[in-house]
Short mmCIF file of C-alpha atoms and ligand atoms in Angstrom, two decimals:
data_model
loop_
_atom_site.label_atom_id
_atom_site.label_comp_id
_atom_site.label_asym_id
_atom_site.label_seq_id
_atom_site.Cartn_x
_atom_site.Cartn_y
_atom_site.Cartn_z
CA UNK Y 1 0.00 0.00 0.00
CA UNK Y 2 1.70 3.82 -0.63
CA UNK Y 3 1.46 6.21 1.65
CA UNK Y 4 -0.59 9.43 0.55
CA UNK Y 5 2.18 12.22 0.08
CA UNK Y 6 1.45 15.37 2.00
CA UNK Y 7 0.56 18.67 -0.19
CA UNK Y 8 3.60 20.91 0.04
CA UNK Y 9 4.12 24.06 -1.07
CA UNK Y 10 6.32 24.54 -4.35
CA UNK Y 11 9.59 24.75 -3.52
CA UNK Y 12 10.23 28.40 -5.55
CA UNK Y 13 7.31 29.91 -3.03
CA UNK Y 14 9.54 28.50 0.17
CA UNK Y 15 12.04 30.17 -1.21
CA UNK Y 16 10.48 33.26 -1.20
CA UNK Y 17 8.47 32.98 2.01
CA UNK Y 18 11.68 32.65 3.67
CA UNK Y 19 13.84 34.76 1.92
CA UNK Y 20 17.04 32.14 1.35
CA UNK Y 21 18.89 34.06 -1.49
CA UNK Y 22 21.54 31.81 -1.90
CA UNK Y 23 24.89 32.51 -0.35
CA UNK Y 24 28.24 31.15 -1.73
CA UNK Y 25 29.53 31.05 1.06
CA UNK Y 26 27.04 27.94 2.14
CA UNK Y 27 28.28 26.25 -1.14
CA UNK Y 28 24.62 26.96 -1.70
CA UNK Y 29 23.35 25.67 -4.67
CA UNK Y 30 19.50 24.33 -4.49
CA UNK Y 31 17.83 21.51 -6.63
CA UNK Y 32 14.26 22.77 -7.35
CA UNK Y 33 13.17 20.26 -10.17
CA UNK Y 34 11.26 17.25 -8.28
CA UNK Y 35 12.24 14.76 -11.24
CA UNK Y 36 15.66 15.32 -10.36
CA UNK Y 37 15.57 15.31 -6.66
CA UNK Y 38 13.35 11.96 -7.03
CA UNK Y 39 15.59 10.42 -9.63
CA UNK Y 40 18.48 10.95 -6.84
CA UNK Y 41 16.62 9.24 -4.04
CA UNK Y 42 15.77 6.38 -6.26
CA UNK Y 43 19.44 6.40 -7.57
CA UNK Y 44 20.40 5.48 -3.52
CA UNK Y 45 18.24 2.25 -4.05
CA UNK Y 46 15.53 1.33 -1.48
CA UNK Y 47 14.74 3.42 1.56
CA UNK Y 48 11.82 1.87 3.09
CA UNK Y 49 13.62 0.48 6.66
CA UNK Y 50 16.92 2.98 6.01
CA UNK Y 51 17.58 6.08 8.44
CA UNK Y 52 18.84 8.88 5.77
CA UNK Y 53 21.26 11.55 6.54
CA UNK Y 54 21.04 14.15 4.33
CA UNK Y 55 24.06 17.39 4.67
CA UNK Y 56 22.81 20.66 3.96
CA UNK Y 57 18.80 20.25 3.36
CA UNK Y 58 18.53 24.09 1.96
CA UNK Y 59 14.78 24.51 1.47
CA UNK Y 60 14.32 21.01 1.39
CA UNK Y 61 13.90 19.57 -2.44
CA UNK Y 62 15.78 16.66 -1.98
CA UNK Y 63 14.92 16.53 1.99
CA UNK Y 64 10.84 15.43 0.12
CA UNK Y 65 12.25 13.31 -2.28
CA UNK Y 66 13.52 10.77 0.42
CA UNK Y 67 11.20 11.21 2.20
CA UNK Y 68 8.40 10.45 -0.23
CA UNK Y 69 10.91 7.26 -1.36
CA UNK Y 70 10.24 5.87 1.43
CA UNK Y 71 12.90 6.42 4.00
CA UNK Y 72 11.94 5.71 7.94
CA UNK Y 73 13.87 8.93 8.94
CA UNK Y 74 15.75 11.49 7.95
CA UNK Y 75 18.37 13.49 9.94
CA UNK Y 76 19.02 16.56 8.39
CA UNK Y 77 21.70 18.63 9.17
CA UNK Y 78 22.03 22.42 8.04
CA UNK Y 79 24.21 25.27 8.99
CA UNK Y 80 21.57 27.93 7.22
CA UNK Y 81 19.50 29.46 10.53
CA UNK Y 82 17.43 30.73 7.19
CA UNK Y 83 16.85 27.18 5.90
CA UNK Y 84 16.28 25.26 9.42
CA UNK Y 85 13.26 28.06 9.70
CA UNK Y 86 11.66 26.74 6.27
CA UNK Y 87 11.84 23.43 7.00
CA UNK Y 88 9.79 23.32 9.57
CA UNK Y 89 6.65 22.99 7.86
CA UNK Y 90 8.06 19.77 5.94
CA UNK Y 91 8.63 18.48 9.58
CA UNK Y 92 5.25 18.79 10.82
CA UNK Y 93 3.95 17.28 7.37
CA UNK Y 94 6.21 14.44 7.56
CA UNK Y 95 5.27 14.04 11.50
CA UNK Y 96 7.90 12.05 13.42
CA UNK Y 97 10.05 11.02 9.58
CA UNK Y 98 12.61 14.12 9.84
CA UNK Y 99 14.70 15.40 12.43
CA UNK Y 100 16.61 18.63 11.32
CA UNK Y 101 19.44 19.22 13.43
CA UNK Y 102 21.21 22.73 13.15
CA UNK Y 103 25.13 22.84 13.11
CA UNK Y 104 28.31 22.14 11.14
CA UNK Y 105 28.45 18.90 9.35
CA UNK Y 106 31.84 18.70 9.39
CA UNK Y 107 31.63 18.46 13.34
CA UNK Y 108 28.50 15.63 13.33
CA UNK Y 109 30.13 12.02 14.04
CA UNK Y 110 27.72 9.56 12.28
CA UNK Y 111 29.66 7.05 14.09
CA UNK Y 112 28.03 7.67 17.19
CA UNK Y 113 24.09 7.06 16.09
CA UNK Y 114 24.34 3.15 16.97
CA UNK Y 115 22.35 0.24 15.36
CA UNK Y 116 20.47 1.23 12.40
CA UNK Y 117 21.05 0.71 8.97
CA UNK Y 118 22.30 4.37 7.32
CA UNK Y 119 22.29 5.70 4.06
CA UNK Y 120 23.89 9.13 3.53
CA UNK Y 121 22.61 10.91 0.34
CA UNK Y 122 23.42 14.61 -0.57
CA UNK Y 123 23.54 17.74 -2.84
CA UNK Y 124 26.46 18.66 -1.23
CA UNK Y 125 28.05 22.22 -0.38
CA UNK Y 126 31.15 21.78 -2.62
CA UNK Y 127 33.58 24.01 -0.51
CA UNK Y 128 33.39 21.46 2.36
CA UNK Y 129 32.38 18.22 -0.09
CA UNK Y 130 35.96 16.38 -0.14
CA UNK Y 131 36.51 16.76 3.81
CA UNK Y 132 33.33 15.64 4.69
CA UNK Y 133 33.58 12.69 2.31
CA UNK Y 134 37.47 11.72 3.74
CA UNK Y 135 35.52 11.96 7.09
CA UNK Y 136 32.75 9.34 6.37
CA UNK Y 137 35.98 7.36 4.60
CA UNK Y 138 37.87 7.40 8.29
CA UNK Y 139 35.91 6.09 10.62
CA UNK Y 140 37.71 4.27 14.01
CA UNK Y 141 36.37 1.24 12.56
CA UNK Y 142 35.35 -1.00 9.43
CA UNK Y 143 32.60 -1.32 8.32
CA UNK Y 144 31.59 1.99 9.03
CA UNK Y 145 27.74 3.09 10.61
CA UNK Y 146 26.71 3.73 6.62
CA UNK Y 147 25.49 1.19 4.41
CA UNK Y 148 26.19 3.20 0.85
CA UNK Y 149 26.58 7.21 -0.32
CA UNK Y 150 24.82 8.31 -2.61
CA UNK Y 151 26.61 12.21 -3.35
CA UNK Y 152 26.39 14.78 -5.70
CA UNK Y 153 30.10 16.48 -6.17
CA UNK Y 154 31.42 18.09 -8.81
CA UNK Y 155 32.56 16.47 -11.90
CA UNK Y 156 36.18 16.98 -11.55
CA UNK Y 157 36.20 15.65 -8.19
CA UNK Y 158 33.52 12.79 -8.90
CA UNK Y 159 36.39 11.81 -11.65
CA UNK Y 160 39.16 11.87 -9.25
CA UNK Y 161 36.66 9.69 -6.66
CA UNK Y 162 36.61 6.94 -9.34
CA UNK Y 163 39.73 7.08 -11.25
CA UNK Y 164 41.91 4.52 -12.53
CA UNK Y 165 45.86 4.19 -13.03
CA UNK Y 166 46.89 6.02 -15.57
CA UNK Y 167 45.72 9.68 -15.97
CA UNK Y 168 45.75 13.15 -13.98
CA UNK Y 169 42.45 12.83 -12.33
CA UNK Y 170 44.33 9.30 -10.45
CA UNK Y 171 45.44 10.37 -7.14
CA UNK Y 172 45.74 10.05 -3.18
CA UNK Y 173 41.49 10.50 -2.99
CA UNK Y 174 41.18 7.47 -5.88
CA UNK Y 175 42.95 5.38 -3.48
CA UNK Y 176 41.70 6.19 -0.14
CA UNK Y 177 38.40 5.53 -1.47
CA UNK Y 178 38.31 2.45 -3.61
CA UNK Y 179 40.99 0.47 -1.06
CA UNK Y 180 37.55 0.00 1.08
CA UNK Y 181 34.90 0.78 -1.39
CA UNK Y 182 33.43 0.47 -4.61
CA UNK Y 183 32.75 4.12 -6.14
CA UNK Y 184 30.60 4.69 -9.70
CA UNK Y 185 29.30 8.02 -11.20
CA UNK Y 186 25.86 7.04 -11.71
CA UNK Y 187 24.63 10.26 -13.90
CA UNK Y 188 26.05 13.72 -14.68
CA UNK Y 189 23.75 16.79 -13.83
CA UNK Y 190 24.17 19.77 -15.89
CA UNK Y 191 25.00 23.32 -13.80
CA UNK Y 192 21.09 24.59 -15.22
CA UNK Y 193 19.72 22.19 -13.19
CA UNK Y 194 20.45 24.59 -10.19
CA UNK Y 195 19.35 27.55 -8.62
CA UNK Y 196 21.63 29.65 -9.32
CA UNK Y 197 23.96 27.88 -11.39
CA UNK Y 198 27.03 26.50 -10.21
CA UNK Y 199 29.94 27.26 -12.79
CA UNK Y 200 30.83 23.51 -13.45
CA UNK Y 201 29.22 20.55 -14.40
CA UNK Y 202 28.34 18.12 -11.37
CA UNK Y 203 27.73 14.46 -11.08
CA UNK Y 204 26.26 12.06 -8.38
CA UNK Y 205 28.97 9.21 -7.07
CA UNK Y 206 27.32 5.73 -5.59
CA UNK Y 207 30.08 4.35 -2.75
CA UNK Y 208 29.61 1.44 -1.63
CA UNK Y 209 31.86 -0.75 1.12
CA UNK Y 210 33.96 -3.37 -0.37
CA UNK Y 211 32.97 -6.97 1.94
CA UNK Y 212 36.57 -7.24 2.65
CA UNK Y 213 39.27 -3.77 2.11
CA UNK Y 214 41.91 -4.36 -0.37
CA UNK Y 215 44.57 -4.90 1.98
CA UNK Y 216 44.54 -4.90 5.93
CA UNK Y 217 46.75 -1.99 6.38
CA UNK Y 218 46.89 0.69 8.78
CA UNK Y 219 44.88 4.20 6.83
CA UNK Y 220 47.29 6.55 8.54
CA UNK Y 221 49.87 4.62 6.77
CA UNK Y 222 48.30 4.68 3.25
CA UNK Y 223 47.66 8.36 4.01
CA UNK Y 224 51.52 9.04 4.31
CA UNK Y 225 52.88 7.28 1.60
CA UNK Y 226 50.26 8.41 -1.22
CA UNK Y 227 50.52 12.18 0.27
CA UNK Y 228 54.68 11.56 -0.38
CA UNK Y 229 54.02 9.81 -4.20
CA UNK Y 230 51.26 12.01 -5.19
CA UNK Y 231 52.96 15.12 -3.92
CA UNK Y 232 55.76 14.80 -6.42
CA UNK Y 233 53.81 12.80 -9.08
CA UNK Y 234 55.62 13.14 -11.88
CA UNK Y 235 58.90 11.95 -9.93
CA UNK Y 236 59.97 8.41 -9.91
CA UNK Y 237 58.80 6.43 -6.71
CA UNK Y 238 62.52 5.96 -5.91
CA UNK Y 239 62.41 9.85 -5.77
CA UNK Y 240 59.08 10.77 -4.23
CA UNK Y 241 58.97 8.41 -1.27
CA UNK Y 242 62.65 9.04 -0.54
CA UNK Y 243 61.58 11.56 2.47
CA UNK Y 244 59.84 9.12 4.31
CA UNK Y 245 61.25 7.54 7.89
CA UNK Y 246 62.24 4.51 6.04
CA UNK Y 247 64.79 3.40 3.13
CA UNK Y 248 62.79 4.23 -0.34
CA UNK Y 249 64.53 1.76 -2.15
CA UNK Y 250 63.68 -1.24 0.87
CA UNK Y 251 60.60 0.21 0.60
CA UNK Y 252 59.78 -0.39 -2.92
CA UNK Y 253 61.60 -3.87 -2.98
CA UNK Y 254 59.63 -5.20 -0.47
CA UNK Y 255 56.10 -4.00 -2.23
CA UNK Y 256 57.39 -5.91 -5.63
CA UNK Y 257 57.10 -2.56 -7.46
CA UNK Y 258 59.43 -0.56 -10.01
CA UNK Y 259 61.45 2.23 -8.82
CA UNK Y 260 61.36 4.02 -11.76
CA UNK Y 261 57.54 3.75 -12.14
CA UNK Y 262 55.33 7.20 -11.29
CA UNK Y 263 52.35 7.05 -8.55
CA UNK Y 264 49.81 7.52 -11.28
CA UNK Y 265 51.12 4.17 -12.41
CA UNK Y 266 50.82 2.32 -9.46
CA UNK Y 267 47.51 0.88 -8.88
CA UNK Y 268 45.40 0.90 -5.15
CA UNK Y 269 46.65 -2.88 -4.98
CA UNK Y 270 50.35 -1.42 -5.36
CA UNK Y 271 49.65 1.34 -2.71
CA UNK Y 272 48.18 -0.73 -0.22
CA UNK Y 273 51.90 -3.38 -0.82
CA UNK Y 274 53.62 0.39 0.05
CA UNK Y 275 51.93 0.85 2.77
CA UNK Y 276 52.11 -2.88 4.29
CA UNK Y 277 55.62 -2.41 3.39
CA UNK Y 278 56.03 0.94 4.96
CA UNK Y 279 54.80 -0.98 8.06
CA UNK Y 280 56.76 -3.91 8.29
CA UNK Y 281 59.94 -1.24 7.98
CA UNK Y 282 58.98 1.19 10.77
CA UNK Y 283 58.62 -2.05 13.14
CA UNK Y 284 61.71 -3.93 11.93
CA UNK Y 285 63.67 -0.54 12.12
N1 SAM E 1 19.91 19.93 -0.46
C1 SAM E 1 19.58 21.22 -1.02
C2 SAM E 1 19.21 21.07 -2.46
O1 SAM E 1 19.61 20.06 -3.05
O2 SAM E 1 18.57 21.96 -3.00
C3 SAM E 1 20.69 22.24 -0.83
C4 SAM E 1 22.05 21.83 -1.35
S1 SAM E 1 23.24 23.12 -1.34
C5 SAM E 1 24.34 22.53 -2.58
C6 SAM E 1 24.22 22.82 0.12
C7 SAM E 1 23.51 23.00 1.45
O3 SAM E 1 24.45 22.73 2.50
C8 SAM E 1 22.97 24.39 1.73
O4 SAM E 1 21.68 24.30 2.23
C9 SAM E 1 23.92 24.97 2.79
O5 SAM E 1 23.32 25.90 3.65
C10 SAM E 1 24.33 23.71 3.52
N2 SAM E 1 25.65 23.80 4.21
C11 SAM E 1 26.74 24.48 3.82
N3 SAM E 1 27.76 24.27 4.67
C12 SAM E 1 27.28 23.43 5.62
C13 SAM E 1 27.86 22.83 6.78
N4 SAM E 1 29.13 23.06 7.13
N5 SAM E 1 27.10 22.02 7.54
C14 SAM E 1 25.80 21.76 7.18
N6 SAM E 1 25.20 22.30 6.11
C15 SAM E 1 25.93 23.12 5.33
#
């Protein structure tokens, strides 16, 4: 049986009522066609029995959209004083389903809900998109509290999420993501499709939890050695990782790679050998 949808205002006249001219400084950039917010609450898969959190609600677009998908709750979180106002209505409509909590994403620990089964989903504010996203990719344990994320970044950065070996957009975020996930651009969204405009075309990433990581290696570890090879990147890896605390050339030898090779060569496999390697050094002195 579906559940009859509440009537809502359109989302231009909450807009209005509330006054939220968008401010850059917010990253703020709202979705206002209901296809679109729809077709990214269906892209997240099913709801029904899933707590949502959603970063930055704005005036609440996609906010409906889950909630109409079917999602038990959602816990909003929004730094706009202007936007937590307007949702308020879409609260009391959806009685119980959404909890909007006011603050700083970047400070909210999903780790610490407990028990349920999480999706994140977002039209994320792009100034603070990659930190929060490292965040949710750091958590004291694995698996982490989420089940999947379902983002929309920026395409540049949506192509350096999902990158392979081999070209520019291949680099230290590639391989902190996919040694524990699976990440896929699902669709691309043009820059009209928001109010106002953002300058760049955008795109929405799926990431997913791999069953087992890559490699059981320590992330602080990983962290270091791709921050040393991507930093110089177009240095051989005898070269780049030679200011680390151990010998470079041990280093490499005991990973199995090439010395001359460049990081954008080296696959997340390769990395995660490094940083076993990198390891095994540091202990054995
Ligand atoms: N979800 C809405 C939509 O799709 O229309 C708005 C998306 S807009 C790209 C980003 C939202 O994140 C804005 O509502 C903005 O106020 C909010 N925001 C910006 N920085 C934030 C932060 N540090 N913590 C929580 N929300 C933030």
């Amino acid at each position: 049986m579906t559940r009859a949808e509440p009537e809502l205002p359109p989302l231009r006249e909450v807009i209005a009522a509330y006054e939220l001219r968008a401010r850059k400084s917010l990253g703020q950039n709202f979705l206002l066609d209901l296809n679109l917010t729809g077709r990214i609450a269906r892209a997240a898969g099913p709801l029904a029995g899933y707590r949502v959190i959603e970063i930055g609600p704005g005036p609440g677009g996609l906010t409906r959209a889950l909630l109409a998908a079917g999602a038990e709750t959602v816990i909003a979180i929004e730094k706009d004083t202007r936007c937590i106002a307007a949702l308020g209505p879409l609260s009391d409509a959806y009685r119980g389903r959404l909890d909007v909590i006011p603050g700083d994403a970047l400070t909210f620990d999903v780790e610490t809900l407990g028990g349920k089964p999480t999706k994140i989903i977002a039209n994320l504010p792009y100034n603070i998109a990659t930190p929060l996203l490292i965040g949710w990719l750091s958590p004291r344990q694995w698996p982490p509290a989420w089940d999947s994320l379902t983002l929309m970044f920026q395409k540049e950065v949506a192509q350096r999420i999902i990158a392979e070996p081999g070209g520019k957009a291949y680099g230290r975020l590639s391989v902190i993501t996919q040694w524990r996930c699976e990440a896929e651009i699902l669709f691309d969204v043009p820059a009209g499709a928001f109010t106002p405009p953002p300058k760049v075309t955008s795109a929405i990433v799926q990431i997913t939890p791999r069953a087992a990581p890559l490699a059981e290696i320590d992330q602080a570890d990983l962290e270091r050695i791709t921050m040393a090879a991507f930093g110089q990147r177009r240095k051989m890896l005898r070269r780049s990782l030679s200011g680390l605390d151990v010998s470079a050339p041990a280093l490499i030898a005991l990973a199995g790679l090439d010395p001359t090779a460049r990081a954008e060569e080296i696959d997340v496999a390769g990395f995660c050998a490094l940083a076993k390697a990198y390891a095994e050094l540091r202990e054995t002195g």
